[in-house]
PDB file of C-alpha atoms in Angstrom:
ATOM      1  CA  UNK A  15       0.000   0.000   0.000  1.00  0.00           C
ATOM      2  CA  UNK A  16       1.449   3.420  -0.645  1.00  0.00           C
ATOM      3  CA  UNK A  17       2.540   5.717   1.892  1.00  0.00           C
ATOM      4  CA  UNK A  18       0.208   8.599   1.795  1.00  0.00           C
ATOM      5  CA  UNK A  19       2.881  11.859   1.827  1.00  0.00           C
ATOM      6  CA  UNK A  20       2.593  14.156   4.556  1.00  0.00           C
ATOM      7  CA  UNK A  21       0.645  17.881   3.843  1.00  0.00           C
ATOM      8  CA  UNK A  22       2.424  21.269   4.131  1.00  0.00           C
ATOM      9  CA  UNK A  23       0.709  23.101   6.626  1.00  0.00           C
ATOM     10  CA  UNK A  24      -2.483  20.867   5.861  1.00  0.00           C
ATOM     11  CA  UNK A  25      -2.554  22.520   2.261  1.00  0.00           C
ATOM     12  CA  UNK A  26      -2.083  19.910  -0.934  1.00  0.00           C
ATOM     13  CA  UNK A  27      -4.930  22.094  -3.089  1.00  0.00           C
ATOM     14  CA  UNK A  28      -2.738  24.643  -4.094  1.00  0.00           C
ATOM     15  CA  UNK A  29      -5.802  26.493  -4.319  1.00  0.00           C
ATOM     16  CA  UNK A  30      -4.233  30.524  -6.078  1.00  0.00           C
ATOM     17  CA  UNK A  31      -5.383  33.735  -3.739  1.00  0.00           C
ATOM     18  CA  UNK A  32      -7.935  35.640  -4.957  1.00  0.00           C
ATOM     19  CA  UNK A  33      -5.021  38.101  -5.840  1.00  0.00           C
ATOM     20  CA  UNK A  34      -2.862  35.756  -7.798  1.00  0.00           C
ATOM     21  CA  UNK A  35      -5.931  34.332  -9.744  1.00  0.00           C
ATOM     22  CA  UNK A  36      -6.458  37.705 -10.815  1.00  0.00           C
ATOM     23  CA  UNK A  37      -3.362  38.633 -11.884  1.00  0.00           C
ATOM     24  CA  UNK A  38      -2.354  35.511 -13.557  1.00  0.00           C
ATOM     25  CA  UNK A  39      -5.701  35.199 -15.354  1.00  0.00           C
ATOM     26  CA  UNK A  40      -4.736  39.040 -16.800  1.00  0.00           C
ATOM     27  CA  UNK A  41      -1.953  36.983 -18.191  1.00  0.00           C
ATOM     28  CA  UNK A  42      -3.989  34.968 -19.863  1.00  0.00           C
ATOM     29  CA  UNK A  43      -6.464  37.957 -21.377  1.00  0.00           C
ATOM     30  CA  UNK A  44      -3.097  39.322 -22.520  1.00  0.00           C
ATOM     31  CA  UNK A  45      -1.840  36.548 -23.664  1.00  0.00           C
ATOM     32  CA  UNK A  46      -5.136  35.699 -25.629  1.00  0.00           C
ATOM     33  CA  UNK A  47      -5.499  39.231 -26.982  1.00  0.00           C
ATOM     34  CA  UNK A  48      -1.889  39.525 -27.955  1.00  0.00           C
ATOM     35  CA  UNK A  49      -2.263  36.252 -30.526  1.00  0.00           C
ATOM     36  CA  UNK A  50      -5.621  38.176 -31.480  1.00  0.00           C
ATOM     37  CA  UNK A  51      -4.893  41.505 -32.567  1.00  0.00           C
ATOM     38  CA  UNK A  52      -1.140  40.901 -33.499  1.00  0.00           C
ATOM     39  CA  UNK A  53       0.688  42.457 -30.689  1.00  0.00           C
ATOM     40  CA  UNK A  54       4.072  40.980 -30.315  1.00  0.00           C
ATOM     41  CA  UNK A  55       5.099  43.808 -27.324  1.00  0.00           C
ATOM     42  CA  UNK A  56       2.299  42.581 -25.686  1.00  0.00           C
ATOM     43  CA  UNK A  57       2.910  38.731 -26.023  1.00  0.00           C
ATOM     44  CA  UNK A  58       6.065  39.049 -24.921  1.00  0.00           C
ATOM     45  CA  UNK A  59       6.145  40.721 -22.106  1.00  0.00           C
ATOM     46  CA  UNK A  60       4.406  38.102 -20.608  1.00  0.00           C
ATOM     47  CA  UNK A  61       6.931  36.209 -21.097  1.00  0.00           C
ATOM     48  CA  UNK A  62      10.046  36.108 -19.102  1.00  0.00           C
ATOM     49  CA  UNK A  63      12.091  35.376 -21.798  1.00  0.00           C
ATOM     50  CA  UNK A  64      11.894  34.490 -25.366  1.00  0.00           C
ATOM     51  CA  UNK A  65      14.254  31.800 -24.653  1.00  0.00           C
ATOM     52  CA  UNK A  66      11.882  29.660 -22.199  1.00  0.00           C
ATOM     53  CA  UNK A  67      10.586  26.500 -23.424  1.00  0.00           C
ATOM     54  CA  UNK A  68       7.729  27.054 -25.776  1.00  0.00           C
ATOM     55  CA  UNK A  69       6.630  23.396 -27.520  1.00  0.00           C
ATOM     56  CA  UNK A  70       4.008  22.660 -29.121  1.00  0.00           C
ATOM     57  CA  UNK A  71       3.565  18.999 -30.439  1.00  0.00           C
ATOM     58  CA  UNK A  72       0.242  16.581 -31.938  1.00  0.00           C
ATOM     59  CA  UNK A  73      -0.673  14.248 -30.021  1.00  0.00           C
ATOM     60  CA  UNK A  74       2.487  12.660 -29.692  1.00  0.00           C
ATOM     61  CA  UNK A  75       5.981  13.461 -30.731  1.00  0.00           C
ATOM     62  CA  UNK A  76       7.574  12.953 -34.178  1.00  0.00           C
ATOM     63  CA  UNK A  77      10.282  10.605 -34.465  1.00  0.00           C
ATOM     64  CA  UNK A  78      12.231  13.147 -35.609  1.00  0.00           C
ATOM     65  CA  UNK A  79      12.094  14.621 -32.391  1.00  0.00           C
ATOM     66  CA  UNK A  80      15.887  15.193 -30.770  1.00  0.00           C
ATOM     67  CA  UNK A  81      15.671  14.717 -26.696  1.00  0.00           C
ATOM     68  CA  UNK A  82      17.634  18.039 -25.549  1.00  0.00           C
ATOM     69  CA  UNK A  83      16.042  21.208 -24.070  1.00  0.00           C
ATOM     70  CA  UNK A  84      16.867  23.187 -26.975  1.00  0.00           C
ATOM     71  CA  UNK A  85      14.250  20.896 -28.725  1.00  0.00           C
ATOM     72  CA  UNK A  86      11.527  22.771 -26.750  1.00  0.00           C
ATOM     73  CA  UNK A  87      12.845  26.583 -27.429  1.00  0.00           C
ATOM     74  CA  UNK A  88      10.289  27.026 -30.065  1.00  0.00           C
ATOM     75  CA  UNK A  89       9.425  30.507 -29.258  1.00  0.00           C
ATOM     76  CA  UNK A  90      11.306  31.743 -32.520  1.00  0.00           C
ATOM     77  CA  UNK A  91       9.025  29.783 -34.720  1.00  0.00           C
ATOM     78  CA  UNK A  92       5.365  30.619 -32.965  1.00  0.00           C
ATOM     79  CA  UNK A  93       6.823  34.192 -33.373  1.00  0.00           C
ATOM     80  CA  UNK A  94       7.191  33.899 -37.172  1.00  0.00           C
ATOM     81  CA  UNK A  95       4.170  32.073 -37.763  1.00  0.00           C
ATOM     82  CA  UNK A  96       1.945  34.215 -35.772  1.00  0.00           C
ATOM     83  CA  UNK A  97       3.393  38.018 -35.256  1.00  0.00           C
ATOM     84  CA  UNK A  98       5.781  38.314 -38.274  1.00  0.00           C
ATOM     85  CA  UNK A  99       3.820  36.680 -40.755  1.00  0.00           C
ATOM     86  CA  UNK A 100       1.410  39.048 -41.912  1.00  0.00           C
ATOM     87  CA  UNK A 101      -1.703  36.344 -40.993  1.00  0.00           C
ATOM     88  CA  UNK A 102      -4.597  37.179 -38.640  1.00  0.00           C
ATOM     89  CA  UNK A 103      -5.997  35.034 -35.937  1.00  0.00           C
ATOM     90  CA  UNK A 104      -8.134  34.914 -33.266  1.00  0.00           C
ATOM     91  CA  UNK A 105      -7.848  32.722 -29.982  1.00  0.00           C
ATOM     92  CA  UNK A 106     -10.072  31.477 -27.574  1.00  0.00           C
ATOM     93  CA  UNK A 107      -8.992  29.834 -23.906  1.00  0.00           C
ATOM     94  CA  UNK A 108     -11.410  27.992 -21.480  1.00  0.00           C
ATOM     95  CA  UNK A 109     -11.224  25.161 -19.406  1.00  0.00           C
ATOM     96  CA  UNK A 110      -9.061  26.969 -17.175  1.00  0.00           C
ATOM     97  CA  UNK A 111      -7.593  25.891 -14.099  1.00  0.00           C
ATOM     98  CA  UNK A 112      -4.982  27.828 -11.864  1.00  0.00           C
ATOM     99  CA  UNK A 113      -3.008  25.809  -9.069  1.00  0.00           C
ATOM    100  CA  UNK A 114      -0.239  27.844  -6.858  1.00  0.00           C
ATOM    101  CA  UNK A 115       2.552  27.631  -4.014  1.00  0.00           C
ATOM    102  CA  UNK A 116       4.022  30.420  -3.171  1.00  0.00           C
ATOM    103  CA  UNK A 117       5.607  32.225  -5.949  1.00  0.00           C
ATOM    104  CA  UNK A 118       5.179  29.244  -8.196  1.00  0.00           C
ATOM    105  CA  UNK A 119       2.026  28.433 -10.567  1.00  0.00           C
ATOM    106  CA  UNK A 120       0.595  25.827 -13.514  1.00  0.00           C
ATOM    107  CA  UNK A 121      -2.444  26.617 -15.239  1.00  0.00           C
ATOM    108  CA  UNK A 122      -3.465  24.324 -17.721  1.00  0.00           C
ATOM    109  CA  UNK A 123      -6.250  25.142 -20.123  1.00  0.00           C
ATOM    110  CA  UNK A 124      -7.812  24.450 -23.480  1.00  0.00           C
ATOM    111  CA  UNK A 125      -7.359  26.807 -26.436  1.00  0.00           C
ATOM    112  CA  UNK A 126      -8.770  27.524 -30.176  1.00  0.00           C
ATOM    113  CA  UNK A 127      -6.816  29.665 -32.521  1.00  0.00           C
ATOM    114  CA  UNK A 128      -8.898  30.575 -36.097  1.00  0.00           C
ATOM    115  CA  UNK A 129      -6.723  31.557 -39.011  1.00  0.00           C
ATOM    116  CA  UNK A 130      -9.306  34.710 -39.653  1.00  0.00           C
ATOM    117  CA  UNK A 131      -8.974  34.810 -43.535  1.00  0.00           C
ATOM    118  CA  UNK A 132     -10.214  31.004 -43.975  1.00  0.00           C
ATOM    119  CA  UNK A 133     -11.837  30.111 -40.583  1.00  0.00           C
ATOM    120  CA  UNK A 134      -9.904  26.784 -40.127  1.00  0.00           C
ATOM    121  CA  UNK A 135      -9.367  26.391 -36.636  1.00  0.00           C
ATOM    122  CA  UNK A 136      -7.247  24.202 -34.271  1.00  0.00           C
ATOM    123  CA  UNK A 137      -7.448  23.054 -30.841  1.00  0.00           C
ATOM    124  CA  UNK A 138      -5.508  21.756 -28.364  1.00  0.00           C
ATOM    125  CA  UNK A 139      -4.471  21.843 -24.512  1.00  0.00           C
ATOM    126  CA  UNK A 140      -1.265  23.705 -23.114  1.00  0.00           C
ATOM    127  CA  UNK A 141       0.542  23.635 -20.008  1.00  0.00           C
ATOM    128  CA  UNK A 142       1.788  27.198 -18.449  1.00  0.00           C
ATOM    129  CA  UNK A 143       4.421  27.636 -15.773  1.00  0.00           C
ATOM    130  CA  UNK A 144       4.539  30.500 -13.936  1.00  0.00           C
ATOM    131  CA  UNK A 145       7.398  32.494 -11.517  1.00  0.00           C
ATOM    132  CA  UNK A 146       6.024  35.803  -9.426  1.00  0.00           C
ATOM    133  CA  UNK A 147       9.314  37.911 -10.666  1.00  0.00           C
ATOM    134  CA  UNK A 148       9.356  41.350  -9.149  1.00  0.00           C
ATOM    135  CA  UNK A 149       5.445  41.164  -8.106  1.00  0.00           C
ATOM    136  CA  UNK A 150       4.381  39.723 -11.569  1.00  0.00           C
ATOM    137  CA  UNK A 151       3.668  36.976 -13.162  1.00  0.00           C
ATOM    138  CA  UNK A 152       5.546  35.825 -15.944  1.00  0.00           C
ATOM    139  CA  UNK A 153       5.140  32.660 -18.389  1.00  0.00           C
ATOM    140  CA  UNK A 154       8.338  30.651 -17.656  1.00  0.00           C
ATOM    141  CA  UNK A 155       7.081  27.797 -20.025  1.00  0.00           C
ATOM    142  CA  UNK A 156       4.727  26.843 -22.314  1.00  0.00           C
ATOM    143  CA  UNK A 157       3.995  23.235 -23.401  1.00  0.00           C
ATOM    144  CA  UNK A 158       0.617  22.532 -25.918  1.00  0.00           C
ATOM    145  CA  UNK A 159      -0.711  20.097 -27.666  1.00  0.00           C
ATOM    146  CA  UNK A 160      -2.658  21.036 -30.641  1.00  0.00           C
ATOM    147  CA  UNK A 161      -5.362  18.864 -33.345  1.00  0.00           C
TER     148      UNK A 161
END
C-alpha cells in the first residue's frame, strides 16, 4: 500500500489567492489578446524570456524529435508564424484551471486559434508555468498540444 505523503501546513490544493488568480488570469487575457490583434510587445512581455521553453507537439511526438532542451525553445518559430507573418488570428482559452505555491504556478487550459482569412481552426491543450518575478507573473514555459 502506498505511503500517503505528509501535507504542508495541511494545504495539498494549491488552491491561487484571490489576488494571484487575478493577476495571472490578466496573463492569460493578454496573452489571448496579444495572438488576437497581433501584438508581439504585448505577447512578450508576458513572457520572461523568449528563450523559455515554448513546444508545441500533436498528439504525440515525431520521431524526428531530438531529446535536448533546446528541442523545446520554439518561441522563434510561434513568433514567425503568428506576429511576423502578416496572418490574422483569433484565440479562444477555457477550461481553465490555476493551481499555486508560493511564488510558483501551472495553469493548464484548453485553447482555439482561427486563421481569420479562412476560418480553419485548431485546438488543443497547453501547459503554463509560472514564476512571481518582481510582483508579476511571468510565463516561464509553455507546453501545448494542438489537433
Amino acid at each position: 500500500m502506498a505511503e500517503e505523503l505528509p501535507s504542508l501546513n495541511g494545504k495539498t490544493d494549491h488552491i491561487p489567492s484571490k489576488e494571484s488568480q487575478r493577476q495571472i488570469q490578466e496573463v492569460l487575457d493578454n496573452y489571448a489578446k496579444s495572438v488576437t490583434t497581433g501584438d508581439r510587445a504585448l505577447f512578450e512581455s508576458q513572457l520572461l524570456d523568449e528563450q523559455i521553453p515554448f513546444f508545441g507537439l500533436g498528439e504525440k511526438l515525431s520521431p524526428s524529435f531530438k531529446p535536448i532542451s533546446q528541442s523545446l525553445q520554439g518561441y522563434a518559430g510561434f513568433r514567425k508564424a503568428v506576429f511576423e507573418s502578416g496572418k490574422k488570428y483569433s484565440q479562444k482559452i477555457s477550461n481553465i484551471r490555476i493551481e499555486q505555491d508560493g511564488d510558483l504556478a501551472q495553469v493548464s487550459l484548453d485553447f482555439e486559434t482561427t486563421l481569420v482569412e479562412s476560418g480553419e481552426s485548431a485546438q488543443g491543450w497547453k501547459i503554463l508555468q509560472l514564476l512571481k518575478v518582481q510582483g508579476r507573473w511571468k510565463i516561464v514555459s509553455e507546453l501545448y498540444a494542438v489537433r
